[in-house]
Short mmCIF file of C-alpha atoms in Angstrom, two decimals:
data_model
loop_
_atom_site.label_atom_id
_atom_site.label_comp_id
_atom_site.label_asym_id
_atom_site.label_seq_id
_atom_site.Cartn_x
_atom_site.Cartn_y
_atom_site.Cartn_z
CA MET A 1 -35.59 -24.28 18.28
CA SER A 2 -38.79 -24.61 20.20
CA LYS A 3 -41.78 -22.72 18.84
CA ASN A 4 -42.35 -21.44 22.38
CA LYS A 5 -39.09 -19.42 22.29
CA TYR A 6 -40.25 -17.58 19.15
CA GLU A 7 -43.66 -16.95 20.71
CA GLU A 8 -42.07 -15.79 23.97
CA VAL A 9 -39.81 -13.31 22.14
CA LEU A 10 -42.68 -12.10 19.96
CA MET A 11 -44.81 -11.42 23.08
CA LYS A 12 -41.96 -9.41 24.62
CA ILE A 13 -41.59 -7.45 21.36
CA GLU A 14 -45.30 -6.64 21.23
CA LYS A 15 -45.15 -5.46 24.86
CA THR A 16 -42.15 -3.23 24.11
CA LEU A 17 -43.87 -1.72 21.06
CA LYS A 18 -46.87 -0.78 23.20
CA GLU A 19 -45.01 0.52 26.22
CA GLU A 20 -41.91 2.33 24.92
CA LYS A 21 -42.64 5.82 23.54
CA ASN A 22 -39.42 6.57 21.63
CA ALA A 23 -39.23 4.92 18.18
CA TRP A 24 -35.43 4.49 18.20
CA LYS A 25 -35.48 2.89 21.67
CA LYS A 26 -38.34 0.62 20.58
CA LEU A 27 -36.23 -0.77 17.75
CA GLU A 28 -33.12 -1.03 19.94
CA ARG A 29 -35.13 -3.09 22.38
CA VAL A 30 -36.52 -5.26 19.54
CA CYS A 31 -32.91 -5.97 18.48
CA GLU A 32 -31.98 -6.92 22.04
CA LEU A 33 -35.01 -9.21 22.35
CA LEU A 34 -34.30 -10.91 19.05
CA ARG A 35 -30.86 -11.79 20.34
CA GLU A 36 -32.59 -14.06 22.86
CA ILE A 37 -32.92 -16.47 19.95
CA PRO A 38 -29.73 -18.54 20.46
CA HIS A 39 -28.49 -18.32 16.88
CA TYR A 40 -29.05 -14.55 16.41
CA GLN A 41 -25.74 -12.97 17.40
CA TRP A 42 -26.07 -9.58 15.70
CA VAL A 43 -29.43 -7.92 14.98
CA GLY A 44 -29.90 -4.55 13.38
CA PHE A 45 -32.07 -2.33 11.27
CA TYR A 46 -30.93 -0.44 8.19
CA LEU A 47 -32.93 2.47 6.77
CA VAL A 48 -33.17 3.26 3.06
CA ARG A 49 -31.87 6.65 2.04
CA GLY A 50 -31.74 7.13 -1.71
CA GLU A 51 -29.88 4.16 -3.13
CA GLU A 52 -28.10 3.20 0.09
CA LEU A 53 -28.81 1.66 3.48
CA VAL A 54 -27.98 3.61 6.62
CA LEU A 55 -27.42 1.75 9.90
CA GLY A 56 -30.15 2.31 12.48
CA PRO A 57 -30.72 0.68 15.88
CA PHE A 58 -28.79 -2.57 16.43
CA SER A 59 -27.63 -4.96 19.13
CA GLY A 60 -24.32 -6.81 19.00
CA GLU A 61 -20.76 -5.91 18.15
CA PRO A 62 -20.26 -2.53 16.44
CA THR A 63 -20.01 -2.67 12.66
CA GLU A 64 -18.04 -0.53 10.23
CA HIS A 65 -20.87 -0.98 7.71
CA VAL A 66 -22.89 2.09 8.57
CA ARG A 67 -23.72 2.84 4.92
CA ILE A 68 -24.22 0.15 2.30
CA PRO A 69 -24.97 0.92 -1.35
CA PHE A 70 -27.84 -1.01 -2.96
CA GLY A 71 -26.48 -4.15 -4.57
CA LEU A 72 -23.42 -4.48 -2.32
CA GLY A 73 -23.28 -7.36 0.14
CA VAL A 74 -26.27 -9.39 1.30
CA CYS A 75 -28.05 -6.33 2.70
CA GLY A 76 -27.49 -4.27 -0.44
CA ARG A 77 -28.61 -7.10 -2.66
CA ALA A 78 -31.78 -7.71 -0.60
CA ALA A 79 -32.60 -3.98 -0.90
CA LYS A 80 -31.99 -3.93 -4.65
CA GLU A 81 -33.97 -7.12 -5.25
CA LYS A 82 -36.62 -6.24 -2.60
CA ARG A 83 -36.71 -9.76 -1.28
CA ILE A 84 -35.68 -11.88 1.70
CA LEU A 85 -32.22 -13.33 1.44
CA VAL A 86 -31.06 -16.27 3.55
CA VAL A 87 -27.33 -17.08 3.30
CA GLN A 88 -26.59 -20.24 5.26
CA ASP A 89 -22.80 -20.01 4.61
CA VAL A 90 -21.39 -16.54 3.96
CA SER A 91 -18.05 -18.01 2.83
CA LYS A 92 -19.87 -19.17 -0.33
CA GLU A 93 -21.35 -15.72 -1.02
CA SER A 94 -19.23 -13.85 -3.57
CA ASN A 95 -20.85 -10.49 -2.73
CA TYR A 96 -20.49 -10.77 1.07
CA LEU A 97 -19.39 -7.78 3.21
CA ALA A 98 -17.52 -9.27 6.15
CA CYS A 99 -18.51 -7.74 9.46
CA SER A 100 -16.67 -10.15 11.72
CA PRO A 101 -14.77 -13.42 11.13
CA LYS A 102 -17.21 -14.99 13.60
CA VAL A 103 -20.19 -14.51 11.24
CA LYS A 104 -21.04 -17.70 9.40
CA SER A 105 -24.55 -16.95 8.09
CA GLU A 106 -26.96 -14.09 7.56
CA ILE A 107 -30.64 -13.42 6.94
CA VAL A 108 -32.00 -10.12 5.64
CA LEU A 109 -35.65 -9.11 5.46
CA PRO A 110 -36.70 -5.94 3.66
CA VAL A 111 -39.27 -3.86 5.56
CA PHE A 112 -41.98 -2.25 3.44
CA LYS A 113 -44.47 0.57 4.01
CA GLU A 114 -47.21 1.04 1.46
CA GLY A 115 -45.30 -1.13 -1.02
CA GLU A 116 -42.06 0.84 -0.72
CA ILE A 117 -38.90 -0.53 0.87
CA ILE A 118 -38.01 1.69 3.84
CA GLY A 119 -35.47 -0.49 5.58
CA GLU A 120 -34.24 -3.90 6.47
CA LEU A 121 -33.91 -6.28 9.38
CA ASP A 122 -30.49 -7.91 9.29
CA ILE A 123 -29.39 -10.83 11.44
CA ASP A 124 -25.96 -12.43 11.61
CA SER A 125 -25.23 -15.83 13.13
CA HIS A 126 -22.00 -17.45 14.27
CA TYR A 127 -23.35 -20.82 13.13
CA LEU A 128 -23.54 -22.46 9.70
CA SER A 129 -27.03 -23.12 8.33
CA PRO A 130 -28.99 -22.04 11.41
CA PHE A 131 -31.93 -20.39 9.67
CA SER A 132 -35.10 -22.40 9.07
CA ASP A 133 -38.45 -21.66 7.45
CA GLU A 134 -39.63 -21.03 11.03
CA ASP A 135 -37.08 -18.24 11.37
CA VAL A 136 -38.25 -16.67 8.13
CA SER A 137 -41.93 -16.84 9.18
CA PHE A 138 -41.13 -15.44 12.64
CA LEU A 139 -39.02 -12.60 11.27
CA GLU A 140 -41.65 -11.71 8.66
CA VAL A 141 -44.09 -11.15 11.56
CA VAL A 142 -41.50 -9.03 13.40
CA ALA A 143 -40.83 -6.97 10.21
CA ARG A 144 -44.58 -6.27 9.85
CA GLU A 145 -44.89 -5.39 13.55
CA VAL A 146 -42.08 -2.79 13.37
CA SER A 147 -42.84 -1.30 9.96
CA ASP A 148 -44.71 1.73 11.34
CA ILE A 149 -41.95 2.45 13.86
CA LEU A 150 -39.23 2.07 11.25
CA TYR A 151 -41.28 4.35 8.98
CA SER A 152 -41.32 7.11 11.61
CA ILE A 153 -37.52 7.00 11.81
CA TRP A 154 -37.27 6.81 8.03
CA ARG A 155 -39.41 9.99 7.79
CA GLU A 156 -37.05 11.77 10.16
CA LEU A 157 -34.02 10.62 8.16
CA HIS A 158 -35.61 12.19 5.08
CA GLY A 159 -36.46 15.42 6.94
CA TRP A 160 -40.24 14.86 6.76
CA GLY A 161 -40.99 15.65 10.35
CA LYS A 162 -40.25 14.44 13.82
CA THR A 163 -42.56 11.50 14.40
CA SER A 164 -40.49 9.18 16.57
CA ASN A 165 -42.94 9.17 19.49
CA LEU A 166 -45.40 6.70 17.96
#
């Protein structure tokens, strides 16, 4: 993957974050833009609510996994362990929640606000071993860029005020 593609997508994301007013739409658009990376077939955000993850904005095929308990599947494990998980071959993951038979690999990045996990960025790929250190670095930047927006939606989810027009 050329570094230019990551930079191009990141520039589009930054533009979207500045121009779009609605927090949910911002993150939907981020998901769509991330899918411009050829090996990102499904991109979505999950929000933490108690000890579970609740599906937020996403782009790709619909998923039945709209709520995931901490510890279950790659997303639940990443939330419980509060760390990035890269699974290059989901068939070798004993704790994998199958979304689609097409999915071969997955990367999950927790999103933090003031040291607290508030959500995750989840990406599925239809390819084996597609994720590189470059993907991790790129997605860490994206996760930092969207943390305030995800936090505004997280606050709404918890009933702490309507703040989605950041």
